[in-house]
PDB file of C-alpha atoms and ligand atoms in Angstrom:
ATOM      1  CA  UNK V  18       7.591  -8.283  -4.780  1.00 98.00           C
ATOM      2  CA  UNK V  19       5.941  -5.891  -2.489  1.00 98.00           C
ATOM      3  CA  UNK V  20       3.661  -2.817  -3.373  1.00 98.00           C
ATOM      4  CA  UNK V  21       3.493  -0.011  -1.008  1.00 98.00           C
ATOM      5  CA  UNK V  22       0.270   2.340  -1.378  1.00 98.00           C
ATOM      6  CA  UNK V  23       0.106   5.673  -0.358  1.00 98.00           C
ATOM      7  CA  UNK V  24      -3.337   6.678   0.559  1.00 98.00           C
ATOM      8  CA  UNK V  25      -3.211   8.568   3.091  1.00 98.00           C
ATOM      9  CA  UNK V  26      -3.804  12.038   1.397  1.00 98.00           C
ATOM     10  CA  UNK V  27      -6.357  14.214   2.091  1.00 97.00           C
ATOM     11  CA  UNK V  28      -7.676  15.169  -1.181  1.00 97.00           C
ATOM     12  CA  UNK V  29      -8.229  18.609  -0.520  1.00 97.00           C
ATOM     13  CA  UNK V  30      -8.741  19.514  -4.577  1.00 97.00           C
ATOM     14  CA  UNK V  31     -10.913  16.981  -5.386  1.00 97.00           C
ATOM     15  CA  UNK V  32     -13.143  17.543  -2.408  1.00 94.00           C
ATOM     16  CA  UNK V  33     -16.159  15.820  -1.635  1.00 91.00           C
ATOM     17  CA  UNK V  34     -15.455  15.442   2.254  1.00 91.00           C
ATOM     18  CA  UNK V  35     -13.559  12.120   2.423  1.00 94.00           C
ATOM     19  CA  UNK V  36     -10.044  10.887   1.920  1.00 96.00           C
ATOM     20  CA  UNK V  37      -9.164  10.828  -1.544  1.00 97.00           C
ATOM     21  CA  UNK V  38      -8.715   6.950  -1.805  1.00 97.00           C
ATOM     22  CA  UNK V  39     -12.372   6.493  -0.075  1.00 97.00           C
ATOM     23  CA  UNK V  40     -13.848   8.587  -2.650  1.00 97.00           C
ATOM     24  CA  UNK V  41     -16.324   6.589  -4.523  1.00 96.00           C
ATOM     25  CA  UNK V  42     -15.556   5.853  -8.737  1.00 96.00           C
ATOM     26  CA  UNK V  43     -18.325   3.613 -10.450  1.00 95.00           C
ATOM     27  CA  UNK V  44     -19.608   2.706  -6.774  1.00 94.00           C
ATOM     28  CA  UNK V  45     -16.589   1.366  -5.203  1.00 95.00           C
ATOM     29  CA  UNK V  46     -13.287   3.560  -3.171  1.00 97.00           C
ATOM     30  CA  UNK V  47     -10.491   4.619  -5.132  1.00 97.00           C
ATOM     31  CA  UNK V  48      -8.041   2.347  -3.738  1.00 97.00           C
ATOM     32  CA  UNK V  49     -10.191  -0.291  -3.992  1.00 97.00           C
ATOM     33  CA  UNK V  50      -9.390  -0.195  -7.669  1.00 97.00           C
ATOM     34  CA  UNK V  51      -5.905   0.687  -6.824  1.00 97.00           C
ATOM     35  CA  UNK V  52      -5.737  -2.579  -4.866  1.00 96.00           C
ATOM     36  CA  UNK V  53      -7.283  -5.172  -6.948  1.00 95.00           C
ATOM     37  CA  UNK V  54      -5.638  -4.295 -10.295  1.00 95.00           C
ATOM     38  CA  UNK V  55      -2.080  -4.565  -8.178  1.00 97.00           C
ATOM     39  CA  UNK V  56      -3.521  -7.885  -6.377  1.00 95.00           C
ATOM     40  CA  UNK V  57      -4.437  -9.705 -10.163  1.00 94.00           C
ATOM     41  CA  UNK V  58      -0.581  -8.433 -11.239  1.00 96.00           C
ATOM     42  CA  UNK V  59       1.313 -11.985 -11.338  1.00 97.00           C
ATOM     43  CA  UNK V  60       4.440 -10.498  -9.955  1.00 98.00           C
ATOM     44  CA  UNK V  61       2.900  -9.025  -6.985  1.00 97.00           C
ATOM     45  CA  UNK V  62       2.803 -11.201  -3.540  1.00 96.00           C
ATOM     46  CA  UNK V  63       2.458  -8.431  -1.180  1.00 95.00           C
ATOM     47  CA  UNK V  64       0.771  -4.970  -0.349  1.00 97.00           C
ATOM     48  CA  UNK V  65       0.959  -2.393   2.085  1.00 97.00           C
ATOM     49  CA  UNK V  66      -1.719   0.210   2.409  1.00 98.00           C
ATOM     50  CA  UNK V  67      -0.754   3.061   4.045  1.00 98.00           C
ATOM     51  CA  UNK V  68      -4.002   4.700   5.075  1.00 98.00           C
ATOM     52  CA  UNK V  69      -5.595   8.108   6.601  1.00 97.00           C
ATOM     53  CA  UNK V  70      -4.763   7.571  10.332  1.00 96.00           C
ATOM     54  CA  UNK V  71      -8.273   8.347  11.450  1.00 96.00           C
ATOM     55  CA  UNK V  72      -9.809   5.773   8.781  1.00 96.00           C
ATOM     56  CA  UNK V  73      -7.438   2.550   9.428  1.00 97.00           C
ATOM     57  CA  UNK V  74     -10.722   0.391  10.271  1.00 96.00           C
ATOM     58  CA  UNK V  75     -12.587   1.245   6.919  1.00 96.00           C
ATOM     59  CA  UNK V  76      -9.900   0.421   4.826  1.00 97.00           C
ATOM     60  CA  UNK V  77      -8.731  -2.735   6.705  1.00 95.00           C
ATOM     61  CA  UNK V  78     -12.516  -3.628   5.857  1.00 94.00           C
ATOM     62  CA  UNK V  79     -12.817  -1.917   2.651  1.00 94.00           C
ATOM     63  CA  UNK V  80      -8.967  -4.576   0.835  1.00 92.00           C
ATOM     64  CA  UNK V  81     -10.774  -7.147   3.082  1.00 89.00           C
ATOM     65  CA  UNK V  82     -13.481  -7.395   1.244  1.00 85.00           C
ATOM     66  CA  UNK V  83     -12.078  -6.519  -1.889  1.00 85.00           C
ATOM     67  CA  UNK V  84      -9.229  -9.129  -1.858  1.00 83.00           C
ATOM     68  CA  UNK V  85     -10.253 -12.307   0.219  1.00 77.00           C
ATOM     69  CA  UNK V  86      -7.421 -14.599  -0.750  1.00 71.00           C
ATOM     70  CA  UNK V  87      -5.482 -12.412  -2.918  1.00 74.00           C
ATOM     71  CA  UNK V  88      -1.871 -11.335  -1.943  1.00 78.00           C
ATOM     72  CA  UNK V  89      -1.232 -10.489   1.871  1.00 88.00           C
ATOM     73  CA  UNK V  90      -2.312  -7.041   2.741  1.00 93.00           C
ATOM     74  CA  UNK V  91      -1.442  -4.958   5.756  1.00 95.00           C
ATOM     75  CA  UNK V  92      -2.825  -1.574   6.840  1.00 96.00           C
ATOM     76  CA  UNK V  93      -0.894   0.441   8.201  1.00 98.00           C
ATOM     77  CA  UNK V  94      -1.295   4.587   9.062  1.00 98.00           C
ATOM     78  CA  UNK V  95       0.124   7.189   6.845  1.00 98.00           C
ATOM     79  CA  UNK V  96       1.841  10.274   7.104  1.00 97.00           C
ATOM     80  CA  UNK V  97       1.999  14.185   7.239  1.00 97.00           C
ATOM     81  CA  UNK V  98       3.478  13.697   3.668  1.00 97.00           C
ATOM     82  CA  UNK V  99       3.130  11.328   0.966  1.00 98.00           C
ATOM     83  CA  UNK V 100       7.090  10.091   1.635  1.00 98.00           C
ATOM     84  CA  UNK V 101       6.348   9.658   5.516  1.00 98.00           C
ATOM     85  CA  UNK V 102       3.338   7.703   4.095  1.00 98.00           C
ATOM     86  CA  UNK V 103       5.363   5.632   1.796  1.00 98.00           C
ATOM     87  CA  UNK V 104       8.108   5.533   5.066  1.00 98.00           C
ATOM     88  CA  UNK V 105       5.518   3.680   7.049  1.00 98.00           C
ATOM     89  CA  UNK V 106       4.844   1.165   4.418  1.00 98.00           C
ATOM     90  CA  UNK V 107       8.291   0.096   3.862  1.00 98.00           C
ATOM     91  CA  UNK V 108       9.012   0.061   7.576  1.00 98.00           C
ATOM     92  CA  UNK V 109       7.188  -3.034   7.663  1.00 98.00           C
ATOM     93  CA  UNK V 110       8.136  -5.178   5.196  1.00 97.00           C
ATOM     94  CA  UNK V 111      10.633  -7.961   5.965  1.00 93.00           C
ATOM     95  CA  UNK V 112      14.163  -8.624   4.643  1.00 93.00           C
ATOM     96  CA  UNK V 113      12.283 -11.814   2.166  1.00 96.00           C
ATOM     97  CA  UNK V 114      11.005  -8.543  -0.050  1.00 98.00           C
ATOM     98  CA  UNK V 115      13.475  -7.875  -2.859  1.00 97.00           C
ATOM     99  CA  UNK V 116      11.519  -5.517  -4.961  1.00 98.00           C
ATOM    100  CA  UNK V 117       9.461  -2.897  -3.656  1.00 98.00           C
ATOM    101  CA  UNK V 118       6.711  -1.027  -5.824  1.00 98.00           C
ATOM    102  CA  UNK V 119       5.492   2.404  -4.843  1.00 99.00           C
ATOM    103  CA  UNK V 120       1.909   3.306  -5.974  1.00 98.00           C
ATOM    104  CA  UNK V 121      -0.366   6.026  -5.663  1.00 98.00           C
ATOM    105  CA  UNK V 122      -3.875   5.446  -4.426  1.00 98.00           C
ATOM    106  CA  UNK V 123      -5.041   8.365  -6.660  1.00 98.00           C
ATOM    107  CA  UNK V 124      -3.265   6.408 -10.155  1.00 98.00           C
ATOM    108  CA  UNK V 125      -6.684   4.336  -9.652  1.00 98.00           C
ATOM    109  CA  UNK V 126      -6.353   2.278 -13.022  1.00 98.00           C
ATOM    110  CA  UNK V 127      -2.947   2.290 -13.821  1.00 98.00           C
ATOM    111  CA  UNK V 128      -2.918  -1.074 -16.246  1.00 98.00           C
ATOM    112  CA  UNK V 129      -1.658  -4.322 -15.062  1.00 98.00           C
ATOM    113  CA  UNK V 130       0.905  -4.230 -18.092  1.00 98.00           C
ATOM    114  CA  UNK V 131       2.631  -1.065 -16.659  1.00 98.00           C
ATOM    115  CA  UNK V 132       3.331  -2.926 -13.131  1.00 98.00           C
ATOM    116  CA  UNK V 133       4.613  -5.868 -14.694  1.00 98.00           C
ATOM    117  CA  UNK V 134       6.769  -3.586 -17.254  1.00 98.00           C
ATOM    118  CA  UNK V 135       8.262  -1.769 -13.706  1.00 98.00           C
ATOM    119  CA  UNK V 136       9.197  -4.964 -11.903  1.00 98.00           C
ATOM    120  CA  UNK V 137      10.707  -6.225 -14.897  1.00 98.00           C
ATOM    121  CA  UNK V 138      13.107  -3.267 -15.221  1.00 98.00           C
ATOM    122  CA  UNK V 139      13.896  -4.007 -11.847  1.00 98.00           C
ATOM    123  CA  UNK V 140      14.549  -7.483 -12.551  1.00 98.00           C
ATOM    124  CA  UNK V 141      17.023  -6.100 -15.162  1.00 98.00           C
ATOM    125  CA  UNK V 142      18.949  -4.468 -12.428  1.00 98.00           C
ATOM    126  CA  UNK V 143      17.786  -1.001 -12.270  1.00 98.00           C
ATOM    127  CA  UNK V 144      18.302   0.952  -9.175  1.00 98.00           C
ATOM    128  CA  UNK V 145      15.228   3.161  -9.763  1.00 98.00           C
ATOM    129  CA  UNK V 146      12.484   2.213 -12.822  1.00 99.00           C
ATOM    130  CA  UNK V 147       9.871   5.265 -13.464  1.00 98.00           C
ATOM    131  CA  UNK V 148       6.564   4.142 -15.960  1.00 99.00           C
ATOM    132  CA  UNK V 149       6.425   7.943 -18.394  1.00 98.00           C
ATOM    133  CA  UNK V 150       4.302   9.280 -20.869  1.00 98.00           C
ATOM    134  CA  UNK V 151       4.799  12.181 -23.166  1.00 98.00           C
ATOM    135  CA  UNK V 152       4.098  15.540 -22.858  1.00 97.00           C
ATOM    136  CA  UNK V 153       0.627  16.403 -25.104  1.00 96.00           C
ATOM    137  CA  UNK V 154       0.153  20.395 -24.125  1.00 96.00           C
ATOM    138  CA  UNK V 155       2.649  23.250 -24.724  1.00 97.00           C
ATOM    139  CA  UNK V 156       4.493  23.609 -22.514  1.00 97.00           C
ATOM    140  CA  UNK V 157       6.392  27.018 -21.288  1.00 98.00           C
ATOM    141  CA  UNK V 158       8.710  28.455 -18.757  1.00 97.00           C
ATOM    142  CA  UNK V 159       8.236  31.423 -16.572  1.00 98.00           C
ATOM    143  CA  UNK V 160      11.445  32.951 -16.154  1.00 98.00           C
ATOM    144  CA  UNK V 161      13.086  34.033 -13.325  1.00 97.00           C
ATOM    145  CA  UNK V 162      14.013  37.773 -15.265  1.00 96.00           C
ATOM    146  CA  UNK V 163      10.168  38.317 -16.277  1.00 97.00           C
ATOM    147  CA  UNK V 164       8.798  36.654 -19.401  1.00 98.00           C
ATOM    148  CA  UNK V 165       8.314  33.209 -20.485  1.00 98.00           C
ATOM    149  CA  UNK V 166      10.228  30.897 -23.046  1.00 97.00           C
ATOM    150  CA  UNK V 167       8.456  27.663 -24.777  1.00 97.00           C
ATOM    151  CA  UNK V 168      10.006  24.501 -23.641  1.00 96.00           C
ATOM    152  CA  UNK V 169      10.794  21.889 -26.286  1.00 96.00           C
ATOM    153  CA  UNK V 170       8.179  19.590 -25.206  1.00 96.00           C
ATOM    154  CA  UNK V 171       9.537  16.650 -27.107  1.00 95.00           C
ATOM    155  CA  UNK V 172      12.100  16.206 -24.648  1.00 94.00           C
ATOM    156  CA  UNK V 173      10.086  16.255 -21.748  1.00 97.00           C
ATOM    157  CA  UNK V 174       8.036  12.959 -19.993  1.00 98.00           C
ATOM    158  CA  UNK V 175       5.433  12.990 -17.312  1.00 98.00           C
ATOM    159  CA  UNK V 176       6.208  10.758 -14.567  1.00 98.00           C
ATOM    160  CA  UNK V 177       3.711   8.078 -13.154  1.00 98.00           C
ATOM    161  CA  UNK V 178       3.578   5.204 -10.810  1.00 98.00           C
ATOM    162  CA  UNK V 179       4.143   2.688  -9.780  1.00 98.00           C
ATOM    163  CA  UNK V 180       7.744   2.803  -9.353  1.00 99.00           C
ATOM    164  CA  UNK V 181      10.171  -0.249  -8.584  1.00 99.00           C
ATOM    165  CA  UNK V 182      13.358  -0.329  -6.701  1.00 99.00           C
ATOM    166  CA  UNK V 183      15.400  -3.097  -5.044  1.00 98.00           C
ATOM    167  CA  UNK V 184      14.123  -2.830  -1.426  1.00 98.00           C
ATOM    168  CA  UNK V 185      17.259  -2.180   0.419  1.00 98.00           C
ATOM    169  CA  UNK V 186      17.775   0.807  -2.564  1.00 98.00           C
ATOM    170  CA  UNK V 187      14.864   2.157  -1.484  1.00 98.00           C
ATOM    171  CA  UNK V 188      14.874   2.112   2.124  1.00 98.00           C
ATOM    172  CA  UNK V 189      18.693   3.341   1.863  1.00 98.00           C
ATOM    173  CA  UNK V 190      17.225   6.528   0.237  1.00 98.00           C
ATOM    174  CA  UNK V 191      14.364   7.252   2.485  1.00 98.00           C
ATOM    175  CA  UNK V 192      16.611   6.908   5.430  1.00 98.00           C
ATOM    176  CA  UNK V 193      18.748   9.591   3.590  1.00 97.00           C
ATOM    177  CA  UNK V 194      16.048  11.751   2.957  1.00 97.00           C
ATOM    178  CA  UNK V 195      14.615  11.412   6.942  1.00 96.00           C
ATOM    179  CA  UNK V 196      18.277  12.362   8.336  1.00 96.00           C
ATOM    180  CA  UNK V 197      18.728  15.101   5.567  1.00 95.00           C
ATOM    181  CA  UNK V 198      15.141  16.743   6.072  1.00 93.00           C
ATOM    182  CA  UNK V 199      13.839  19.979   4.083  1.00 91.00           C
ATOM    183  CA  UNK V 200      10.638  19.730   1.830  1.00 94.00           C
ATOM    184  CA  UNK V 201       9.562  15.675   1.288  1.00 95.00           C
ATOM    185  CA  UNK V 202       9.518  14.773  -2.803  1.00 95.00           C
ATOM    186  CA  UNK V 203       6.423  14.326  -4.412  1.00 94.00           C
ATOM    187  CA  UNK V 204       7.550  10.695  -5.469  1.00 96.00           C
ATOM    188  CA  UNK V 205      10.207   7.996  -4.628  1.00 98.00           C
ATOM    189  CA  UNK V 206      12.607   7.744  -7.569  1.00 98.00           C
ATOM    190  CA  UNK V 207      13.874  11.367  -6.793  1.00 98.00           C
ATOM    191  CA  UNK V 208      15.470  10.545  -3.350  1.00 98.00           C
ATOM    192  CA  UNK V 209      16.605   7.400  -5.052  1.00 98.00           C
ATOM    193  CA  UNK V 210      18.532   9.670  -7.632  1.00 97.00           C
ATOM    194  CA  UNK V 211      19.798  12.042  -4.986  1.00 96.00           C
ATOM    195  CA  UNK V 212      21.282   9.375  -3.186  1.00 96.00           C
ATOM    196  CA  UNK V 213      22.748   7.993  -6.487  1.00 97.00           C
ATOM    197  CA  UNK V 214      21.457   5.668  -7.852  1.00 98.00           C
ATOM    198  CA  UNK V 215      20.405   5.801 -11.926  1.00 97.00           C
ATOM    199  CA  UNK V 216      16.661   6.316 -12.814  1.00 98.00           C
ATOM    200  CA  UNK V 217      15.615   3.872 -15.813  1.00 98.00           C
ATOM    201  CA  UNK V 218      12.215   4.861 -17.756  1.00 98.00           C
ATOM    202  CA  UNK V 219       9.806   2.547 -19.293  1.00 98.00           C
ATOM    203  CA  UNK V 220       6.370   3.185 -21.149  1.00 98.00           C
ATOM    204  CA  UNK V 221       3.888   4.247 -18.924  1.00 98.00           C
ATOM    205  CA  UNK V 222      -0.051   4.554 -20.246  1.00 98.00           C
ATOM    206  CA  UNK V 223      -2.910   7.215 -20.416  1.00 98.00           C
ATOM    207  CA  UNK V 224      -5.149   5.050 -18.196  1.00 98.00           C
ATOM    208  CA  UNK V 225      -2.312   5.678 -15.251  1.00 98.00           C
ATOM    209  CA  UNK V 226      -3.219   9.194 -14.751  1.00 98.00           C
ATOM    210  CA  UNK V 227      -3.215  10.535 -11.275  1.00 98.00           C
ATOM    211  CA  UNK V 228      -7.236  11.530 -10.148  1.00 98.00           C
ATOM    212  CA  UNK V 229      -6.716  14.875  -8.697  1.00 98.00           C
ATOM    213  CA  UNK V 230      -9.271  17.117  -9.945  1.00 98.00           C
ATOM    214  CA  UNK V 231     -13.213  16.309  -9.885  1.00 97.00           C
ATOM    215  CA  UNK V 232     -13.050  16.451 -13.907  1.00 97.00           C
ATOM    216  CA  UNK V 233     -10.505  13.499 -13.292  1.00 98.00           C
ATOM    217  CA  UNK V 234     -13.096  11.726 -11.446  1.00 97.00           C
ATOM    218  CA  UNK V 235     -15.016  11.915 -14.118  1.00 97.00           C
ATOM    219  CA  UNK V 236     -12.709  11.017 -16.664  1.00 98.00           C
ATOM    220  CA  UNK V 237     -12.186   8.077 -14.634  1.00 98.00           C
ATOM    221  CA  UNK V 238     -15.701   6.786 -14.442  1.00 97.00           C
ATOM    222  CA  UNK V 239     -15.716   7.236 -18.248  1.00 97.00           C
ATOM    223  CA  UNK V 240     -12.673   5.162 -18.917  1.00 97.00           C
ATOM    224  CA  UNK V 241     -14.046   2.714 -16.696  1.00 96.00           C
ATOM    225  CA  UNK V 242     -17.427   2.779 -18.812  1.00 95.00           C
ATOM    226  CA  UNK V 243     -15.228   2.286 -22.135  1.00 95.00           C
ATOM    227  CA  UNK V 244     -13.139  -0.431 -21.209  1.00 93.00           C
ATOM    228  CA  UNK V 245     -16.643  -2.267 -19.473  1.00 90.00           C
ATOM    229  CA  UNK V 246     -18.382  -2.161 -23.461  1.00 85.00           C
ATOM    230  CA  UNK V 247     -15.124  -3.519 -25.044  1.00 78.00           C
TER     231      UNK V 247
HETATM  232  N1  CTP R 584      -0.581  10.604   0.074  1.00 87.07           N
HETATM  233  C1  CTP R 584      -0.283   9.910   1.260  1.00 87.07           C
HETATM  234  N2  CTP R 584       0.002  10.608   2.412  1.00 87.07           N
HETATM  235  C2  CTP R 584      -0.014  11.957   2.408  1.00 87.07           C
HETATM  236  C3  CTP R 584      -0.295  12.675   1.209  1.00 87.07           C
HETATM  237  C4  CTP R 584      -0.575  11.956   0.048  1.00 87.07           C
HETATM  238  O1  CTP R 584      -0.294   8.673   1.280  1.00 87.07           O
HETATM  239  N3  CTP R 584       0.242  12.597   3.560  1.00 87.07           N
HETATM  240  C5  CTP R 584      -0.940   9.821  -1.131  1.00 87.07           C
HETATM  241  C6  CTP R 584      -2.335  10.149  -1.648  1.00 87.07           C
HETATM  242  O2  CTP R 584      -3.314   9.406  -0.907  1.00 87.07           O
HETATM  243  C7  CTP R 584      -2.255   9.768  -3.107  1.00 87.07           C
HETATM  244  C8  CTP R 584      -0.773   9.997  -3.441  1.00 87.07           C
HETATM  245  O3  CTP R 584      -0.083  10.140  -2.202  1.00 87.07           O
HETATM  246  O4  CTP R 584      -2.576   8.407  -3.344  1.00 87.07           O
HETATM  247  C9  CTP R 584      -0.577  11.217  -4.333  1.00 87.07           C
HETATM  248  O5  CTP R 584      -0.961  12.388  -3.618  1.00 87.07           O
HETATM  249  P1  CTP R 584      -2.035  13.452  -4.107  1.00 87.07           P
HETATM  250  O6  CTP R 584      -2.537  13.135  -5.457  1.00 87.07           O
HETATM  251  O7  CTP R 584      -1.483  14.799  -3.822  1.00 87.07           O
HETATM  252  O8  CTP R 584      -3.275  13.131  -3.111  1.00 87.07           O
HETATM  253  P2  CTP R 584      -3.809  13.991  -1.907  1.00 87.07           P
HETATM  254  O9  CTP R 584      -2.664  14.514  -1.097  1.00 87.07           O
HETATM  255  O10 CTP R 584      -4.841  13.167  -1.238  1.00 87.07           O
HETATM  256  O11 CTP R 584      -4.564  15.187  -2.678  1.00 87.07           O
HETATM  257  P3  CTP R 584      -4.446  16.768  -2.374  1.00 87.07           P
HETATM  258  O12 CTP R 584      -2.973  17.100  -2.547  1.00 87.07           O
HETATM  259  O13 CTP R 584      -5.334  17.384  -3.407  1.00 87.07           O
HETATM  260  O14 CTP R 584      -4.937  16.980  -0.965  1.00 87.07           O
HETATM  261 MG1   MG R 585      -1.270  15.911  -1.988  1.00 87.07          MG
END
């Protein structure tokens, strides 16, 4: 089992002046967190960081030091988009991998429980297995004609990562995606789906939210505070 890590995003609304994954949260990077809660999942032997490309020494330094004998980690540089990011990673895994995780940098402290949850479904012969959690605003629609309509909210899941897919699945559909072009998707089991395969959900969790804003930052660091006095 192989994780690939996009990190390579710029992190233009959080801000701050750094790469999103070197952002600091209770003192260390984002995707150091990233990294070491995927590195202490049992199923996991391998990771690929795909990094900023003008930062590929401080992260090479930064899972270095964060891992010593963990799983085998490679660097390498992202893309213009998270799926050329996520592209890169897979390029370089070898034929051994049979399932490949993808995981956002930014979903800092996703729980160990919702990897092994994701590989499992895998295991179970899913083509495409997507951690959700339900919908907790209102949610409406802005029509095309003018107006709005409420959206039955019950029926509705936000998606998270990581993601699992039988390697060759997954590099099948990115190659797909490359020769067909247009706008890349904001995650992995969407060109999966377009190139047909079935998308299985499984329980996601709170904790697994993607750090976009500062307030997220800082709903981060609190998390991180609560589960440190449990
Ligand atoms: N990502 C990536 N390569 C890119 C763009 C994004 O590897 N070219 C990664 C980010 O590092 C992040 C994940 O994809 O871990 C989800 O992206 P997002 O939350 O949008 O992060 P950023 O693109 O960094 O943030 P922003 O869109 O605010 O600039
Ligand atoms: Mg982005």
């Amino acid at each position: 089992v192989a994780v690939v890590v996009p990190a390579a995003g710029r992190g233009e609304r959080l801000g701050g002046g750094l790469p999103k994954a070197l952002r600091p949260l209770a003192g260390e990077p984002l995707l150091v967190h990233a990294v070491r809660t995927l590195a202490g999942a049992p199923s996991v032997d391998r990771i690929v960081v795909a990094g900023p490309r003008d930062q590929l020494d401080v992260v090479v330094d930064l899972v270095r030091h964060a891992l010593g004998d963990g799983p085998a980690v490679t660097v390498v540089a992202g893309g213009e988009s998270r799926q050329e990011s996520v592209a890169a990673g897979l390029a370089v895994l070898d034929e051994s991998v049979d399932v490949v995780l993808v995981h956002d940098a930014a979903r800092a402290l996703v729980p160990v429980e919702v990897v092994e949850r994701v590989v499992a479904g895998v295991r179970a012969g899913a083509d495409a297995v997507v951690p959700v959690v339900d919908v907790t605003d209102t949610v409406r629609r802005v029509l095309a004609e003018g107006g709005s309509a409420v959206v039955d909210r019950a029926g509705l899941r936000i998606v998270q990562t990581p993601q699992g897919f039988p390697r060759h699945v997954l590099v099948g559909a990115h190659e797909r995606a490359r020769r067909a072009g247009g706008e890349p998707a904001t995650d992995d089991a969407v060109l999966v789906e377009r190139a047909g395969g079935r998308v299985t959900l499984v329980e996601g969790s709170t904790d697994g939210f993607k750090i976009t804003h500062p307030a997220d930052l800082a709903a981060a660091e609190a998390l991180l505070t609560a589960r440190g006095s449990q």
